[in-house]
Coordinates of C-alpha atoms in Angstrom, one line a residue:
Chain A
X843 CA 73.7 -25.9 77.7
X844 CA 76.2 -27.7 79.6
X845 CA 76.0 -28.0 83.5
X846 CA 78.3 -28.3 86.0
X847 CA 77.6 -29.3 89.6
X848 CA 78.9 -27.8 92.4
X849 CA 79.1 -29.9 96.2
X850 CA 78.1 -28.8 98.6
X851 CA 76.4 -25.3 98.0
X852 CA 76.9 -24.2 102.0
X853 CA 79.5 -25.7 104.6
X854 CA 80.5 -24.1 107.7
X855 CA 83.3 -25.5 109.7
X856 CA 85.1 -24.8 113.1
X857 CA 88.8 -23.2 112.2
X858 CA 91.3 -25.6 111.3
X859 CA 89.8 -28.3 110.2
X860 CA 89.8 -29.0 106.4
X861 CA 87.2 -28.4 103.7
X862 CA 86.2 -30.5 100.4
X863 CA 84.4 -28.6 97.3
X864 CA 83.5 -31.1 94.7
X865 CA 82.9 -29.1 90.9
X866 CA 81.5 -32.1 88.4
X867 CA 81.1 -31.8 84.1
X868 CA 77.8 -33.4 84.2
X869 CA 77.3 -33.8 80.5
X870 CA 80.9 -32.9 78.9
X871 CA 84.3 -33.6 79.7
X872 CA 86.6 -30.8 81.0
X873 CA 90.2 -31.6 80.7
X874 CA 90.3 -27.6 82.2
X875 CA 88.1 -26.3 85.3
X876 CA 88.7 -23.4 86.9
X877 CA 88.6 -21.9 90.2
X878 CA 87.4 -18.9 91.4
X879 CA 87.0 -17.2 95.0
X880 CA 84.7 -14.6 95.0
X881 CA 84.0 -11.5 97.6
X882 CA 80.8 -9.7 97.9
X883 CA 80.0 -7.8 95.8
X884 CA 83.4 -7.9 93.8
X885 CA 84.0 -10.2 90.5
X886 CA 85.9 -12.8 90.5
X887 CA 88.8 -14.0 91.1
X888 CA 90.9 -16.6 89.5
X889 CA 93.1 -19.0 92.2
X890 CA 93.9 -21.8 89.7
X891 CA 93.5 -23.4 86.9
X892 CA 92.5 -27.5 87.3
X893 CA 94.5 -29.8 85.2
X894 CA 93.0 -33.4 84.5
X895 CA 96.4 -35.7 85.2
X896 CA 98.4 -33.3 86.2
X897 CA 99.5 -30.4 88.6
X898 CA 96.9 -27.2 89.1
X899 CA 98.4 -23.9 88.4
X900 CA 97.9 -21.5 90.8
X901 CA 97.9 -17.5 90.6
X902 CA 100.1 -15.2 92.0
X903 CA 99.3 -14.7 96.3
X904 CA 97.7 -18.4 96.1
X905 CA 99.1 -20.5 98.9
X906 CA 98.6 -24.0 96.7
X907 CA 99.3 -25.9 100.0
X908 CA 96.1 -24.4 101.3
X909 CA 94.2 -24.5 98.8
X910 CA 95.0 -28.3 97.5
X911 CA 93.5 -29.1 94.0
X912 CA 93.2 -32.3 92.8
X913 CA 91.6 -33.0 89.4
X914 CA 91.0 -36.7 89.1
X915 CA 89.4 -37.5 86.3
X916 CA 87.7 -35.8 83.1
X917 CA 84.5 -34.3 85.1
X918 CA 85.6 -34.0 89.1
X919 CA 88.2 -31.4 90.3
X920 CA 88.4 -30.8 94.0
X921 CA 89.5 -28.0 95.7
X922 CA 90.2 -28.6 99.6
X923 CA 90.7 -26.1 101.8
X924 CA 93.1 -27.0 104.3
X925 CA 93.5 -25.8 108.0
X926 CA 90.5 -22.6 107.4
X927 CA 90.7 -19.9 109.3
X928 CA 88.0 -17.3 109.4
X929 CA 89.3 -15.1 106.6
X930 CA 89.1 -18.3 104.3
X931 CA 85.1 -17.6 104.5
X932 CA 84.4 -16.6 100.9
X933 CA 82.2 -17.8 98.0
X934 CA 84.2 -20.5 95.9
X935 CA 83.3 -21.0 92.1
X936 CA 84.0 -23.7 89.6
X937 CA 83.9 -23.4 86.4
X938 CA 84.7 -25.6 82.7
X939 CA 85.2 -24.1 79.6
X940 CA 83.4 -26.6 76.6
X941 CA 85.9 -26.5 74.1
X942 CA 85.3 -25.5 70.6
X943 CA 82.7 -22.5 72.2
X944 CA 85.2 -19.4 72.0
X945 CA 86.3 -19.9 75.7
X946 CA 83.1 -19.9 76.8
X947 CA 83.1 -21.4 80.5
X948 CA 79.9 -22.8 82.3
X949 CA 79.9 -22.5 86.0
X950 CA 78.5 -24.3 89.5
X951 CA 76.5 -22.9 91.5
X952 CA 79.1 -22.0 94.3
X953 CA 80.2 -23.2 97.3
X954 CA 79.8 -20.4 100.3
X955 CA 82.6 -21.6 102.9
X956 CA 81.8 -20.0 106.7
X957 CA 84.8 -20.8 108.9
X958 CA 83.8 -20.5 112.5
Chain B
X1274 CA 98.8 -6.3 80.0
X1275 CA 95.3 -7.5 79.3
X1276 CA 92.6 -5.6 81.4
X1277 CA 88.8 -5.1 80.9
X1278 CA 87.4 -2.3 82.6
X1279 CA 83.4 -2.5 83.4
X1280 CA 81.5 1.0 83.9
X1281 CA 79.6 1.7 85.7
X1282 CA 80.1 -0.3 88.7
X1283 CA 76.8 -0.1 90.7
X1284 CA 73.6 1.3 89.0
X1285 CA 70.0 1.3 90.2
X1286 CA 67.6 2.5 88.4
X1287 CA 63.4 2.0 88.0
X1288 CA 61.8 -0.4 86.2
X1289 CA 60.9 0.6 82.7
X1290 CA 64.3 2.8 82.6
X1291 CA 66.5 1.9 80.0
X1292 CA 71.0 1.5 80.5
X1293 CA 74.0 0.5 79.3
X1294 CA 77.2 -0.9 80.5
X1295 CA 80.3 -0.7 78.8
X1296 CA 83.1 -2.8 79.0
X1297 CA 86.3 -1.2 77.8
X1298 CA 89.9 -2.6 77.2
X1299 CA 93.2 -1.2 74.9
X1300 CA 93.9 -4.7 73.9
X1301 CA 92.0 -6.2 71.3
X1302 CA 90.4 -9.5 72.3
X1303 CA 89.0 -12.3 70.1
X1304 CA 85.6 -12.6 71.3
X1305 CA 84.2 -11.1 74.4
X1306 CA 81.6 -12.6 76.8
X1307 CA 78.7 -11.7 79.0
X1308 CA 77.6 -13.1 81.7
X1309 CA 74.3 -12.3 84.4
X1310 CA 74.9 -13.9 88.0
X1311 CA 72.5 -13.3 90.6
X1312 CA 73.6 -13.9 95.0
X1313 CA 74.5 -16.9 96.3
X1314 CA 74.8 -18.2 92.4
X1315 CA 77.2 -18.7 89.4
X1316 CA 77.4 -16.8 86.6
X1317 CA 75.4 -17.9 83.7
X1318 CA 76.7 -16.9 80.1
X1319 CA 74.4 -14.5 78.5
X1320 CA 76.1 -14.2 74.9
X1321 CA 79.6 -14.2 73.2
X1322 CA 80.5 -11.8 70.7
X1323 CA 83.0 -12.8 67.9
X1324 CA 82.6 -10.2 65.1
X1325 CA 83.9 -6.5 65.2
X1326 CA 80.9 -4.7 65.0
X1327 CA 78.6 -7.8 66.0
X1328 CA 75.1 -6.9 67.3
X1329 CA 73.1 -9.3 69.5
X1330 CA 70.1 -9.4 71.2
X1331 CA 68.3 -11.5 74.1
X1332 CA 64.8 -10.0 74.5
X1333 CA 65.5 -6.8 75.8
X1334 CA 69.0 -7.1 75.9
X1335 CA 71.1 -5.9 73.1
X1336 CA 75.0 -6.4 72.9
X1337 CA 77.3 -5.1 70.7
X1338 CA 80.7 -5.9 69.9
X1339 CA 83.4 -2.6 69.2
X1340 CA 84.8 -2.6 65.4
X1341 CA 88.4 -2.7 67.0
X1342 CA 87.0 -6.0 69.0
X1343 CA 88.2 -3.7 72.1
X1344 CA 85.0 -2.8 73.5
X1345 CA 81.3 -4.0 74.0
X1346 CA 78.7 -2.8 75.6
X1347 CA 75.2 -4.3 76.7
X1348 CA 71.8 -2.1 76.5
X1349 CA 68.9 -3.3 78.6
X1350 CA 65.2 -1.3 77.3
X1351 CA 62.4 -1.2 79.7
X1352 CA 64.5 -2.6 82.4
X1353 CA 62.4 -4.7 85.0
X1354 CA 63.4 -5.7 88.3
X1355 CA 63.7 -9.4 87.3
X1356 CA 66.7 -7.7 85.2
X1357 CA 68.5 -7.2 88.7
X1358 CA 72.3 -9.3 89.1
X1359 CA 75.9 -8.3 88.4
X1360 CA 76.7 -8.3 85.0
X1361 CA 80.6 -9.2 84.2
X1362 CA 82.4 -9.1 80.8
X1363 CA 84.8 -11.1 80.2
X1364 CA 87.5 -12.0 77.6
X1365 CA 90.4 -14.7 76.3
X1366 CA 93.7 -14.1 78.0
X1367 CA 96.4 -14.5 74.7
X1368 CA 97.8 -17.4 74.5
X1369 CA 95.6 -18.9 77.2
X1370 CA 94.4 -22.2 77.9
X1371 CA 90.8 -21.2 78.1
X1372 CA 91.8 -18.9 80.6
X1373 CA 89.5 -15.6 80.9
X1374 CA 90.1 -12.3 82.2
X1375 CA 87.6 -10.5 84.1
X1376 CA 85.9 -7.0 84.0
X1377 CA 85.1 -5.6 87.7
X1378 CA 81.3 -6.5 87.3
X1379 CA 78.5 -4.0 87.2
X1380 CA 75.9 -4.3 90.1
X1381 CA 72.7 -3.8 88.3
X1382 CA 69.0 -2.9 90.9
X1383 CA 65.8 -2.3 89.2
X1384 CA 63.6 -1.1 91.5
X1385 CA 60.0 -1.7 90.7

């Protein structure tokens, strides 16, 4: 199946600073990735959807200037997270859907974000 | 409005039990999806069903896929504690561009 990466799987930073979460297509192209923030126990939730060449879309309560996506190329979207505060601690998920397979989307591990 | 809704929410059971989750919606959705994720982890896809009616089975896993393409359901036999994750439904938004909508996730424990 296909695989997407996920960098890096743990980071916890002071509050304030910024944060980097790399989500790679290693053996497809994803014009489309996907973001998701995720609380225990709880599904997911959708904060925007990557665009390759062109501006994210971000759901509804997203701040997009905290949450900064930038989706370079056809297998790297980032998602920074800019000035974290403690209530930005959460476990973020990437995901790219392989076209042609009924929407199905493959995920990365996660990223869990502690913001001390 | 598209929404799935995912019963039951938390189950735990012992091993050798069998169960079912349900995955209900009043919109009818083109395929529906399942997918296993255990902590700290993605979610991996289990299966996709297309069909109305549609039966498929993983091992001890058997999904099925409502007539109206409104509902699914997944049926674990002889559950066993490797079994153990939250199990999410999920399904097409309209019009979307590969955007998916999300049940609430059933938290699954099968205690040995």
């Amino acid at each position: 199946g296909a695989v997407v990466s996920q960098h890096p799987s743990r980071v916890i930073c002071k509050s304030g600073t910024s944060v980097k979460i790399e989500c790679r297509s290693l053996d497809f192209q994803a014009t489309t990735m996907f973001w998701y923030r995720q609380f225990p126990k709880q599904s997911l939730m959708l904060m925007a959807t990557s665009n390759e060449g062109s501006k994210a879309t971000y759901e509804q309560g997203v701040e997009k200037d905290k949450f900064l996506i930038n989706h370079a190329s056809l297998t790297l979207s980032t998602l920074t997270v800019t000035s974290a505060h403690p209530e930005d601690s959460s476990f973020y998920i990437c995901s790219a859907p392989q076209y042609g397979s009924s929407y199905e989307q493959y995920f990365g591990p996660g990223t869990r974000l502690t913001v001390t | 409005t598209q929404l799935l809704e995912q019963s039951p929410q938390f189950l735990s059971i012992q091993e050798g039990e069998n169960l079912t989750v349900y995955c209900n919606s009043s919109s009818v959705f083109s395929s529906l999806q399942w997918y296993r994720q255990e902590p700290g982890e993605g979610p991996v896809l289990l299966v996709t069903v297309v069909t109305g009616g549609e039966v498929k089975k993983l091992k001890r896993l058997t999904f099925q896929f409502g007539d109206a393409r409104k509902d699914s359901s997944l049926h674990i036999t002889a559950a066993q504690p490797g079994d153990t994750g939250l199990y999410l439904c999920a399904g097409p938004f309209l019009d979307s561009n590969y955007q998916l909508i999300w049940g609430a996730g059933t938290k699954l424990i099968i205690k040995p």
